[in-house]
Amino acid sequence: MSALSTLALRGPLWVDARLHRLTLWTGVALLALAAAALPAARWYVDGLGADLTASGCKVEKIVPGCGIPVRHYLSVSLYFNRLFFLTSWLLTVLPVLLGAFVAGPVVGRELESGTYRLQWTQSVTPGRWLAGKVLLPAAGALLVLPASVLVQGWALSTTLHSWYPVEWYQNTVYPTVGPVAVAYALFAIAVGALAGLLLRRTVAGMAAAVGATAGTIIVLALLRPHLWPTADSAASSAHPWDLSTATASGVTDVRYHPEAHFWPLQLVEGGIVLILAAAATGAAFAVLRRRHA
């Protein structure tokens, strides 16, 4: 380890890095595996498609001798679709896991066991102690997640004109292809720390962090269609989010979110989540000051 990294991780940060090392390295390994698997699978599917076109076979009209290569191409394309949804699911539940297994249990365990007193008697203030619990996993999320989001967004764009397209507005996709993913991760870490401080128990803090994080994700997913004004036409969008409904008299209430609304929706939802994360962080430090002034 270099002198710079040693200085950067001395004191409580070094202790927190040791506590989180298995979780952090496991998360990095899983995200790196997904980041490598998605491009490799996509390029393989594209290569099969090019070979299929070069052979004169078409999925739309199967002629004699083309059945096996067409079925192979479609089956591999379907496997890529499932791989994409698997990585989307992992990134969707990642904030819940961060809240349950990173900041929350560490804070709750140290308060429950009383080991925090040892650090506080060694020139580590309560504020620095809590900051270390929050900053280290937050820094890890900020370093790793943006790259994963970029890979996920690229993989999504390659499916839009395939035989198994993935739409940007799907609940298991939308939180993984934009800044919302990072915002939820930071929120989960802040909520985990707050739950650990309030409950002072490892298991109870984990349960509360999971409930609060998952509940927030679900509520904002339900509110998502209303976070930005809808359009009454989808003519300008190839992949609109159709929110149209039929009224009691049979007249259809036509409402759409075109693809152009992706970034406004992401920024509004991400801003809400970051405000909640800041509020949870502020509340955690307020609880710490009140109980351990």
PDB file of C-alpha atoms in Angstrom:
ATOM      1  CA  MET A   1       0.000   0.000   0.000  1.00  0.00           C
ATOM      2  CA  SER A   2       1.372   3.416  -0.956  1.00  0.00           C
ATOM      3  CA  ALA A   3       2.156   6.127   1.563  1.00  0.00           C
ATOM      4  CA  LEU A   4      -0.719   8.229   0.196  1.00  0.00           C
ATOM      5  CA  SER A   5      -3.282   5.469   0.659  1.00  0.00           C
ATOM      6  CA  THR A   6      -1.928   4.728   4.124  1.00  0.00           C
ATOM      7  CA  LEU A   7      -2.401   8.357   5.129  1.00  0.00           C
ATOM      8  CA  ALA A   8      -5.849   8.450   3.538  1.00  0.00           C
ATOM      9  CA  LEU A   9      -7.025   5.385   5.437  1.00  0.00           C
ATOM     10  CA  ARG A  10      -5.474   5.900   8.814  1.00  0.00           C
ATOM     11  CA  GLY A  11      -7.447   6.073  12.041  1.00  0.00           C
ATOM     12  CA  PRO A  12     -11.171   5.329  11.894  1.00  0.00           C
ATOM     13  CA  LEU A  13     -11.184   5.136   8.098  1.00  0.00           C
ATOM     14  CA  TRP A  14      -8.656   2.297   8.209  1.00  0.00           C
ATOM     15  CA  VAL A  15     -10.793   0.472  10.773  1.00  0.00           C
ATOM     16  CA  ASP A  16     -13.929   0.967   8.673  1.00  0.00           C
ATOM     17  CA  ALA A  17     -12.129  -0.234   5.542  1.00  0.00           C
ATOM     18  CA  ARG A  18     -11.184  -3.422   7.372  1.00  0.00           C
ATOM     19  CA  LEU A  19     -14.765  -3.922   8.531  1.00  0.00           C
ATOM     20  CA  HIS A  20     -16.223  -3.361   5.063  1.00  0.00           C
ATOM     21  CA  ARG A  21     -13.527  -5.038   2.993  1.00  0.00           C
ATOM     22  CA  LEU A  22     -15.408  -8.279   2.288  1.00  0.00           C
ATOM     23  CA  THR A  23     -18.640  -6.496   1.374  1.00  0.00           C
ATOM     24  CA  LEU A  24     -16.888  -3.875  -0.731  1.00  0.00           C
ATOM     25  CA  TRP A  25     -14.729  -6.353  -2.634  1.00  0.00           C
ATOM     26  CA  THR A  26     -17.701  -8.653  -3.207  1.00  0.00           C
ATOM     27  CA  GLY A  27     -19.720  -5.769  -4.613  1.00  0.00           C
ATOM     28  CA  VAL A  28     -16.864  -4.632  -6.837  1.00  0.00           C
ATOM     29  CA  ALA A  29     -16.339  -8.173  -8.116  1.00  0.00           C
ATOM     30  CA  LEU A  30     -20.030  -8.645  -8.953  1.00  0.00           C
ATOM     31  CA  LEU A  31     -20.285  -5.296 -10.719  1.00  0.00           C
ATOM     32  CA  ALA A  32     -17.055  -5.935 -12.641  1.00  0.00           C
ATOM     33  CA  LEU A  33     -18.362  -9.341 -13.708  1.00  0.00           C
ATOM     34  CA  ALA A  34     -21.594  -7.786 -14.938  1.00  0.00           C
ATOM     35  CA  ALA A  35     -19.699  -4.997 -16.717  1.00  0.00           C
ATOM     36  CA  ALA A  36     -17.625  -7.599 -18.571  1.00  0.00           C
ATOM     37  CA  ALA A  37     -20.456 -10.056 -19.263  1.00  0.00           C
ATOM     38  CA  LEU A  38     -22.894  -7.606 -20.832  1.00  0.00           C
ATOM     39  CA  PRO A  39     -20.586  -6.279 -23.597  1.00  0.00           C
ATOM     40  CA  ALA A  40     -19.234  -9.768 -24.311  1.00  0.00           C
ATOM     41  CA  ALA A  41     -22.742 -11.199 -24.644  1.00  0.00           C
ATOM     42  CA  ARG A  42     -23.914  -8.264 -26.759  1.00  0.00           C
ATOM     43  CA  TRP A  43     -21.001  -8.564 -29.175  1.00  0.00           C
ATOM     44  CA  TYR A  44     -21.586 -12.300 -29.454  1.00  0.00           C
ATOM     45  CA  VAL A  45     -25.245 -11.752 -30.317  1.00  0.00           C
ATOM     46  CA  ASP A  46     -24.324  -9.079 -32.871  1.00  0.00           C
ATOM     47  CA  GLY A  47     -21.800 -11.444 -34.432  1.00  0.00           C
ATOM     48  CA  LEU A  48     -24.427 -14.162 -34.767  1.00  0.00           C
ATOM     49  CA  GLY A  49     -26.782 -11.629 -36.353  1.00  0.00           C
ATOM     50  CA  ALA A  50     -24.139 -10.617 -38.887  1.00  0.00           C
ATOM     51  CA  ASP A  51     -23.412 -14.267 -39.710  1.00  0.00           C
ATOM     52  CA  LEU A  52     -27.134 -14.912 -40.115  1.00  0.00           C
ATOM     53  CA  THR A  53     -27.490 -12.003 -42.528  1.00  0.00           C
ATOM     54  CA  ALA A  54     -24.423 -13.077 -44.487  1.00  0.00           C
ATOM     55  CA  SER A  55     -25.874 -16.584 -44.917  1.00  0.00           C
ATOM     56  CA  GLY A  56     -29.053 -15.164 -46.444  1.00  0.00           C
ATOM     57  CA  CYS A  57     -31.266 -16.338 -43.573  1.00  0.00           C
ATOM     58  CA  LYS A  58     -33.885 -14.092 -41.992  1.00  0.00           C
ATOM     59  CA  VAL A  59     -35.848 -14.364 -38.786  1.00  0.00           C
ATOM     60  CA  GLU A  60     -38.923 -12.885 -40.478  1.00  0.00           C
ATOM     61  CA  LYS A  61     -39.074 -15.606 -43.127  1.00  0.00           C
ATOM     62  CA  ILE A  62     -37.398 -18.917 -42.437  1.00  0.00           C
ATOM     63  CA  VAL A  63     -36.469 -20.793 -45.595  1.00  0.00           C
ATOM     64  CA  PRO A  64     -35.259 -24.414 -45.776  1.00  0.00           C
ATOM     65  CA  GLY A  65     -31.871 -24.820 -44.146  1.00  0.00           C
ATOM     66  CA  CYS A  66     -32.211 -21.725 -41.956  1.00  0.00           C
ATOM     67  CA  GLY A  67     -34.221 -23.155 -39.072  1.00  0.00           C
ATOM     68  CA  ILE A  68     -31.283 -24.155 -36.853  1.00  0.00           C
ATOM     69  CA  PRO A  69     -29.207 -20.925 -37.211  1.00  0.00           C
ATOM     70  CA  VAL A  70     -32.312 -18.765 -36.718  1.00  0.00           C
ATOM     71  CA  ARG A  71     -33.344 -20.668 -33.590  1.00  0.00           C
ATOM     72  CA  HIS A  72     -29.788 -20.439 -32.262  1.00  0.00           C
ATOM     73  CA  TYR A  73     -29.692 -16.693 -32.877  1.00  0.00           C
ATOM     74  CA  LEU A  74     -33.047 -16.146 -31.162  1.00  0.00           C
ATOM     75  CA  SER A  75     -32.154 -18.330 -28.177  1.00  0.00           C
ATOM     76  CA  VAL A  76     -28.853 -16.513 -27.623  1.00  0.00           C
ATOM     77  CA  SER A  77     -30.653 -13.167 -27.968  1.00  0.00           C
ATOM     78  CA  LEU A  78     -33.123 -14.289 -25.315  1.00  0.00           C
ATOM     79  CA  TYR A  79     -30.265 -15.292 -23.005  1.00  0.00           C
ATOM     80  CA  PHE A  80     -28.780 -11.798 -23.401  1.00  0.00           C
ATOM     81  CA  ASN A  81     -32.165 -10.331 -22.522  1.00  0.00           C
ATOM     82  CA  ARG A  82     -32.268 -12.447 -19.358  1.00  0.00           C
ATOM     83  CA  LEU A  83     -28.677 -11.516 -18.475  1.00  0.00           C
ATOM     84  CA  PHE A  84     -29.577  -7.848 -18.799  1.00  0.00           C
ATOM     85  CA  PHE A  85     -32.552  -8.252 -16.480  1.00  0.00           C
ATOM     86  CA  LEU A  86     -30.397 -10.160 -13.997  1.00  0.00           C
ATOM     87  CA  THR A  87     -27.873  -7.327 -13.807  1.00  0.00           C
ATOM     88  CA  SER A  88     -30.754  -4.827 -13.615  1.00  0.00           C
ATOM     89  CA  TRP A  89     -32.232  -6.723 -10.706  1.00  0.00           C
ATOM     90  CA  LEU A  90     -28.883  -6.794  -8.918  1.00  0.00           C
ATOM     91  CA  LEU A  91     -28.428  -3.043  -9.338  1.00  0.00           C
ATOM     92  CA  THR A  92     -32.025  -2.439  -8.247  1.00  0.00           C
ATOM     93  CA  VAL A  93     -31.592  -4.328  -4.963  1.00  0.00           C
ATOM     94  CA  LEU A  94     -28.064  -2.997  -4.378  1.00  0.00           C
ATOM     95  CA  PRO A  95     -29.285   0.042  -2.380  1.00  0.00           C
ATOM     96  CA  VAL A  96     -31.272  -2.266  -0.105  1.00  0.00           C
ATOM     97  CA  LEU A  97     -28.184  -4.416   0.446  1.00  0.00           C
ATOM     98  CA  LEU A  98     -26.026  -1.362   1.141  1.00  0.00           C
ATOM     99  CA  GLY A  99     -28.452  -0.188   3.792  1.00  0.00           C
ATOM    100  CA  ALA A 100     -28.701  -3.628   5.341  1.00  0.00           C
ATOM    101  CA  PHE A 101     -25.089  -4.777   5.325  1.00  0.00           C
ATOM    102  CA  VAL A 102     -22.841  -1.703   5.251  1.00  0.00           C
ATOM    103  CA  ALA A 103     -23.437   1.425   7.328  1.00  0.00           C
ATOM    104  CA  GLY A 104     -26.390   0.190   9.360  1.00  0.00           C
ATOM    105  CA  PRO A 105     -25.029  -3.015  10.906  1.00  0.00           C
ATOM    106  CA  VAL A 106     -21.586  -1.510  11.572  1.00  0.00           C
ATOM    107  CA  VAL A 107     -23.045   1.436  13.479  1.00  0.00           C
ATOM    108  CA  GLY A 108     -25.596  -0.732  15.280  1.00  0.00           C
ATOM    109  CA  ARG A 109     -23.051  -3.427  16.163  1.00  0.00           C
ATOM    110  CA  GLU A 110     -20.537  -1.001  17.634  1.00  0.00           C
ATOM    111  CA  LEU A 111     -23.197   0.756  19.689  1.00  0.00           C
ATOM    112  CA  GLU A 112     -24.663  -2.568  20.803  1.00  0.00           C
ATOM    113  CA  SER A 113     -21.310  -4.035  21.840  1.00  0.00           C
ATOM    114  CA  GLY A 114     -19.840  -0.796  23.206  1.00  0.00           C
ATOM    115  CA  THR A 115     -16.688  -0.980  21.072  1.00  0.00           C
ATOM    116  CA  TYR A 116     -17.253   2.609  19.915  1.00  0.00           C
ATOM    117  CA  ARG A 117     -15.965   3.784  23.300  1.00  0.00           C
ATOM    118  CA  LEU A 118     -12.478   2.501  22.486  1.00  0.00           C
ATOM    119  CA  GLN A 119     -12.222   4.698  19.393  1.00  0.00           C
ATOM    120  CA  TRP A 120     -13.700   7.712  21.152  1.00  0.00           C
ATOM    121  CA  THR A 121     -11.041   7.509  23.862  1.00  0.00           C
ATOM    122  CA  GLN A 122      -8.268   7.496  21.236  1.00  0.00           C
ATOM    123  CA  SER A 123      -8.672  11.070  19.963  1.00  0.00           C
ATOM    124  CA  VAL A 124     -11.489  10.092  17.572  1.00  0.00           C
ATOM    125  CA  THR A 125     -14.497  12.350  18.064  1.00  0.00           C
ATOM    126  CA  PRO A 126     -18.036  10.946  17.721  1.00  0.00           C
ATOM    127  CA  GLY A 127     -18.483  13.056  14.594  1.00  0.00           C
ATOM    128  CA  ARG A 128     -15.371  11.632  12.926  1.00  0.00           C
ATOM    129  CA  TRP A 129     -16.414   8.146  13.976  1.00  0.00           C
ATOM    130  CA  LEU A 130     -19.811   8.465  12.264  1.00  0.00           C
ATOM    131  CA  ALA A 131     -18.344  10.248   9.240  1.00  0.00           C
ATOM    132  CA  GLY A 132     -16.059   7.283   8.651  1.00  0.00           C
ATOM    133  CA  LYS A 133     -19.013   4.888   8.745  1.00  0.00           C
ATOM    134  CA  VAL A 134     -20.813   6.912   6.081  1.00  0.00           C
ATOM    135  CA  LEU A 135     -18.059   8.324   3.881  1.00  0.00           C
ATOM    136  CA  LEU A 136     -16.205   5.118   3.072  1.00  0.00           C
ATOM    137  CA  PRO A 137     -19.159   3.172   1.600  1.00  0.00           C
ATOM    138  CA  ALA A 138     -20.430   6.368  -0.045  1.00  0.00           C
ATOM    139  CA  ALA A 139     -17.044   6.858  -1.736  1.00  0.00           C
ATOM    140  CA  GLY A 140     -17.128   3.238  -2.896  1.00  0.00           C
ATOM    141  CA  ALA A 141     -20.590   3.720  -4.393  1.00  0.00           C
ATOM    142  CA  LEU A 142     -19.535   6.925  -6.150  1.00  0.00           C
ATOM    143  CA  LEU A 143     -16.446   5.257  -7.608  1.00  0.00           C
ATOM    144  CA  VAL A 144     -18.030   2.027  -8.818  1.00  0.00           C
ATOM    145  CA  LEU A 145     -21.685   2.649  -9.613  1.00  0.00           C
ATOM    146  CA  PRO A 146     -21.366   5.306 -12.360  1.00  0.00           C
ATOM    147  CA  ALA A 147     -19.332   2.930 -14.529  1.00  0.00           C
ATOM    148  CA  SER A 148     -21.889   0.173 -13.997  1.00  0.00           C
ATOM    149  CA  VAL A 149     -24.708   2.558 -14.899  1.00  0.00           C
ATOM    150  CA  LEU A 150     -22.945   3.531 -18.127  1.00  0.00           C
ATOM    151  CA  VAL A 151     -22.482  -0.117 -19.133  1.00  0.00           C
ATOM    152  CA  GLN A 152     -26.094  -0.866 -18.259  1.00  0.00           C
ATOM    153  CA  GLY A 153     -27.308   2.122 -20.286  1.00  0.00           C
ATOM    154  CA  TRP A 154     -25.230   1.055 -23.278  1.00  0.00           C
ATOM    155  CA  ALA A 155     -26.609  -2.487 -23.065  1.00  0.00           C
ATOM    156  CA  LEU A 156     -30.158  -1.106 -22.887  1.00  0.00           C
ATOM    157  CA  SER A 157     -29.648   0.980 -26.029  1.00  0.00           C
ATOM    158  CA  THR A 158     -28.490  -2.098 -27.955  1.00  0.00           C
ATOM    159  CA  THR A 159     -31.698  -3.995 -27.193  1.00  0.00           C
ATOM    160  CA  LEU A 160     -34.160  -1.406 -28.496  1.00  0.00           C
ATOM    161  CA  HIS A 161     -34.046  -2.674 -32.076  1.00  0.00           C
ATOM    162  CA  SER A 162     -33.511  -6.341 -31.263  1.00  0.00           C
ATOM    163  CA  TRP A 163     -36.004  -9.181 -31.148  1.00  0.00           C
ATOM    164  CA  TYR A 164     -36.276  -8.872 -27.379  1.00  0.00           C
ATOM    165  CA  PRO A 165     -36.298  -5.139 -26.685  1.00  0.00           C
ATOM    166  CA  VAL A 166     -36.031  -3.758 -23.149  1.00  0.00           C
ATOM    167  CA  GLU A 167     -37.900  -0.535 -22.478  1.00  0.00           C
ATOM    168  CA  TRP A 168     -36.271   2.286 -20.520  1.00  0.00           C
ATOM    169  CA  TYR A 169     -39.283   2.847 -18.257  1.00  0.00           C
ATOM    170  CA  GLN A 170     -39.582  -0.699 -16.859  1.00  0.00           C
ATOM    171  CA  ASN A 171     -39.378  -0.741 -13.062  1.00  0.00           C
ATOM    172  CA  THR A 172     -36.423  -3.133 -12.968  1.00  0.00           C
ATOM    173  CA  VAL A 173     -34.546  -1.141 -15.635  1.00  0.00           C
ATOM    174  CA  TYR A 174     -35.184   2.546 -14.984  1.00  0.00           C
ATOM    175  CA  PRO A 175     -33.376   2.717 -11.585  1.00  0.00           C
ATOM    176  CA  THR A 176     -30.228   1.163 -13.070  1.00  0.00           C
ATOM    177  CA  VAL A 177     -29.501   3.271 -16.168  1.00  0.00           C
ATOM    178  CA  GLY A 178     -29.150   6.785 -14.779  1.00  0.00           C
ATOM    179  CA  PRO A 179     -28.117   8.931 -11.805  1.00  0.00           C
ATOM    180  CA  VAL A 180     -31.045   7.589  -9.792  1.00  0.00           C
ATOM    181  CA  ALA A 181     -28.982   4.443  -9.133  1.00  0.00           C
ATOM    182  CA  VAL A 182     -26.251   6.423  -7.367  1.00  0.00           C
ATOM    183  CA  ALA A 183     -28.781   8.533  -5.457  1.00  0.00           C
ATOM    184  CA  TYR A 184     -30.529   5.458  -4.048  1.00  0.00           C
ATOM    185  CA  ALA A 185     -27.205   3.953  -2.979  1.00  0.00           C
ATOM    186  CA  LEU A 186     -26.262   7.106  -1.040  1.00  0.00           C
ATOM    187  CA  PHE A 187     -29.733   7.227   0.496  1.00  0.00           C
ATOM    188  CA  ALA A 188     -29.474   3.614   1.647  1.00  0.00           C
ATOM    189  CA  ILE A 189     -26.131   4.252   3.334  1.00  0.00           C
ATOM    190  CA  ALA A 190     -27.483   7.326   5.139  1.00  0.00           C
ATOM    191  CA  VAL A 191     -30.659   5.534   6.223  1.00  0.00           C
ATOM    192  CA  GLY A 192     -28.634   2.558   7.429  1.00  0.00           C
ATOM    193  CA  ALA A 193     -26.456   4.778   9.615  1.00  0.00           C
ATOM    194  CA  LEU A 194     -29.503   6.560  11.020  1.00  0.00           C
ATOM    195  CA  ALA A 195     -31.271   3.276  11.775  1.00  0.00           C
ATOM    196  CA  GLY A 196     -28.195   1.921  13.533  1.00  0.00           C
ATOM    197  CA  LEU A 197     -27.944   5.045  15.694  1.00  0.00           C
ATOM    198  CA  LEU A 198     -31.620   5.110  16.599  1.00  0.00           C
ATOM    199  CA  LEU A 199     -32.043   1.402  17.362  1.00  0.00           C
ATOM    200  CA  ARG A 200     -28.504   0.591  18.589  1.00  0.00           C
ATOM    201  CA  ARG A 201     -29.037  -3.032  17.583  1.00  0.00           C
ATOM    202  CA  THR A 202     -27.514  -4.837  14.606  1.00  0.00           C
ATOM    203  CA  VAL A 203     -30.466  -6.927  13.423  1.00  0.00           C
ATOM    204  CA  ALA A 204     -33.065  -4.279  14.201  1.00  0.00           C
ATOM    205  CA  GLY A 205     -31.007  -1.659  12.351  1.00  0.00           C
ATOM    206  CA  MET A 206     -30.652  -3.916   9.325  1.00  0.00           C
ATOM    207  CA  ALA A 207     -34.386  -4.601   9.231  1.00  0.00           C
ATOM    208  CA  ALA A 208     -35.255  -0.920   9.574  1.00  0.00           C
ATOM    209  CA  ALA A 209     -32.766   0.055   6.853  1.00  0.00           C
ATOM    210  CA  VAL A 210     -34.170  -2.547   4.469  1.00  0.00           C
ATOM    211  CA  GLY A 211     -37.742  -1.473   5.166  1.00  0.00           C
ATOM    212  CA  ALA A 212     -37.035   2.245   4.784  1.00  0.00           C
ATOM    213  CA  THR A 213     -34.960   1.852   1.619  1.00  0.00           C
ATOM    214  CA  ALA A 214     -37.278  -0.630  -0.086  1.00  0.00           C
ATOM    215  CA  GLY A 215     -40.317   1.414   0.924  1.00  0.00           C
ATOM    216  CA  THR A 216     -38.841   4.585  -0.556  1.00  0.00           C
ATOM    217  CA  ILE A 217     -37.963   2.806  -3.811  1.00  0.00           C
ATOM    218  CA  ILE A 218     -41.506   1.439  -4.118  1.00  0.00           C
ATOM    219  CA  VAL A 219     -43.222   4.744  -3.277  1.00  0.00           C
ATOM    220  CA  LEU A 220     -41.141   6.724  -5.761  1.00  0.00           C
ATOM    221  CA  ALA A 221     -41.692   4.059  -8.424  1.00  0.00           C
ATOM    222  CA  LEU A 222     -45.447   4.594  -7.971  1.00  0.00           C
ATOM    223  CA  LEU A 223     -45.012   8.382  -8.106  1.00  0.00           C
ATOM    224  CA  ARG A 224     -42.579   8.290 -11.040  1.00  0.00           C
ATOM    225  CA  PRO A 225     -45.150   8.849 -13.816  1.00  0.00           C
ATOM    226  CA  HIS A 226     -46.222  12.078 -12.086  1.00  0.00           C
ATOM    227  CA  LEU A 227     -42.778  13.584 -11.505  1.00  0.00           C
ATOM    228  CA  TRP A 228     -42.813  15.287 -14.906  1.00  0.00           C
ATOM    229  CA  PRO A 229     -45.706  16.556 -17.076  1.00  0.00           C
ATOM    230  CA  THR A 230     -46.868  13.967 -19.584  1.00  0.00           C
ATOM    231  CA  ALA A 231     -47.404  14.506 -23.298  1.00  0.00           C
ATOM    232  CA  ASP A 232     -50.639  13.820 -25.192  1.00  0.00           C
ATOM    233  CA  SER A 233     -48.835  12.358 -28.181  1.00  0.00           C
ATOM    234  CA  ALA A 234     -46.157   9.742 -28.750  1.00  0.00           C
ATOM    235  CA  ALA A 235     -45.542  10.580 -32.383  1.00  0.00           C
ATOM    236  CA  SER A 236     -42.043  11.935 -31.727  1.00  0.00           C
ATOM    237  CA  SER A 237     -40.866   8.953 -29.668  1.00  0.00           C
ATOM    238  CA  ALA A 238     -39.998   5.445 -30.812  1.00  0.00           C
ATOM    239  CA  HIS A 239     -40.255   3.963 -27.322  1.00  0.00           C
ATOM    240  CA  PRO A 240     -42.821   5.961 -25.330  1.00  0.00           C
ATOM    241  CA  TRP A 241     -44.054   5.125 -21.856  1.00  0.00           C
ATOM    242  CA  ASP A 242     -47.768   4.687 -22.461  1.00  0.00           C
ATOM    243  CA  LEU A 243     -49.804   5.836 -19.454  1.00  0.00           C
ATOM    244  CA  SER A 244     -53.114   6.075 -21.283  1.00  0.00           C
ATOM    245  CA  THR A 245     -56.201   4.891 -19.425  1.00  0.00           C
ATOM    246  CA  ALA A 246     -59.832   4.354 -20.339  1.00  0.00           C
ATOM    247  CA  THR A 247     -62.392   6.422 -18.442  1.00  0.00           C
ATOM    248  CA  ALA A 248     -65.780   5.184 -17.239  1.00  0.00           C
ATOM    249  CA  SER A 249     -67.512   6.509 -20.389  1.00  0.00           C
ATOM    250  CA  GLY A 250     -65.092   4.676 -22.621  1.00  0.00           C
ATOM    251  CA  VAL A 251     -63.082   7.728 -23.635  1.00  0.00           C
ATOM    252  CA  THR A 252     -59.346   7.112 -23.444  1.00  0.00           C
ATOM    253  CA  ASP A 253     -57.215   9.501 -21.410  1.00  0.00           C
ATOM    254  CA  VAL A 254     -54.124   9.682 -23.628  1.00  0.00           C
ATOM    255  CA  ARG A 255     -50.886  10.318 -21.725  1.00  0.00           C
ATOM    256  CA  TYR A 256     -47.300   9.484 -22.639  1.00  0.00           C
ATOM    257  CA  HIS A 257     -43.777   9.946 -21.416  1.00  0.00           C
ATOM    258  CA  PRO A 258     -41.639  10.014 -24.579  1.00  0.00           C
ATOM    259  CA  GLU A 259     -37.984   9.009 -24.443  1.00  0.00           C
ATOM    260  CA  ALA A 260     -37.100  12.694 -24.158  1.00  0.00           C
ATOM    261  CA  HIS A 261     -38.571  12.649 -20.642  1.00  0.00           C
ATOM    262  CA  PHE A 262     -36.005  10.120 -19.420  1.00  0.00           C
ATOM    263  CA  TRP A 263     -33.513  12.704 -18.175  1.00  0.00           C
ATOM    264  CA  PRO A 264     -36.039  15.097 -16.586  1.00  0.00           C
ATOM    265  CA  LEU A 265     -37.599  12.166 -14.727  1.00  0.00           C
ATOM    266  CA  GLN A 266     -34.187  10.878 -13.642  1.00  0.00           C
ATOM    267  CA  LEU A 267     -33.032  14.281 -12.421  1.00  0.00           C
ATOM    268  CA  VAL A 268     -36.240  15.020 -10.511  1.00  0.00           C
ATOM    269  CA  GLU A 269     -36.334  11.600  -8.831  1.00  0.00           C
ATOM    270  CA  GLY A 270     -32.596  11.645  -8.187  1.00  0.00           C
ATOM    271  CA  GLY A 271     -32.896  15.101  -6.629  1.00  0.00           C
ATOM    272  CA  ILE A 272     -35.688  13.926  -4.323  1.00  0.00           C
ATOM    273  CA  VAL A 273     -33.648  10.912  -3.219  1.00  0.00           C
ATOM    274  CA  LEU A 274     -30.526  13.017  -2.614  1.00  0.00           C
ATOM    275  CA  ILE A 275     -32.553  15.442  -0.487  1.00  0.00           C
ATOM    276  CA  LEU A 276     -33.829  12.481   1.527  1.00  0.00           C
ATOM    277  CA  ALA A 277     -30.258  11.181   1.833  1.00  0.00           C
ATOM    278  CA  ALA A 278     -29.049  14.565   3.074  1.00  0.00           C
ATOM    279  CA  ALA A 279     -31.926  14.716   5.554  1.00  0.00           C
ATOM    280  CA  ALA A 280     -31.134  11.221   6.853  1.00  0.00           C
ATOM    281  CA  THR A 281     -27.438  12.113   7.187  1.00  0.00           C
ATOM    282  CA  GLY A 282     -28.246  15.313   9.044  1.00  0.00           C
ATOM    283  CA  ALA A 283     -30.648  13.441  11.313  1.00  0.00           C
ATOM    284  CA  ALA A 284     -27.966  10.831  12.065  1.00  0.00           C
ATOM    285  CA  PHE A 285     -25.462  13.465  13.181  1.00  0.00           C
ATOM    286  CA  ALA A 286     -28.181  15.243  15.175  1.00  0.00           C
ATOM    287  CA  VAL A 287     -29.019  12.001  17.004  1.00  0.00           C
ATOM    288  CA  LEU A 288     -25.317  11.423  17.674  1.00  0.00           C
ATOM    289  CA  ARG A 289     -24.853  14.920  19.104  1.00  0.00           C
ATOM    290  CA  ARG A 290     -27.957  14.668  21.292  1.00  0.00           C
ATOM    291  CA  ARG A 291     -27.035  11.289  22.756  1.00  0.00           C
ATOM    292  CA  HIS A 292     -23.271  11.766  22.977  1.00  0.00           C
ATOM    293  CA  ALA A 293     -22.684  15.477  23.325  1.00  0.00           C
TER     294      ALA A 293
END
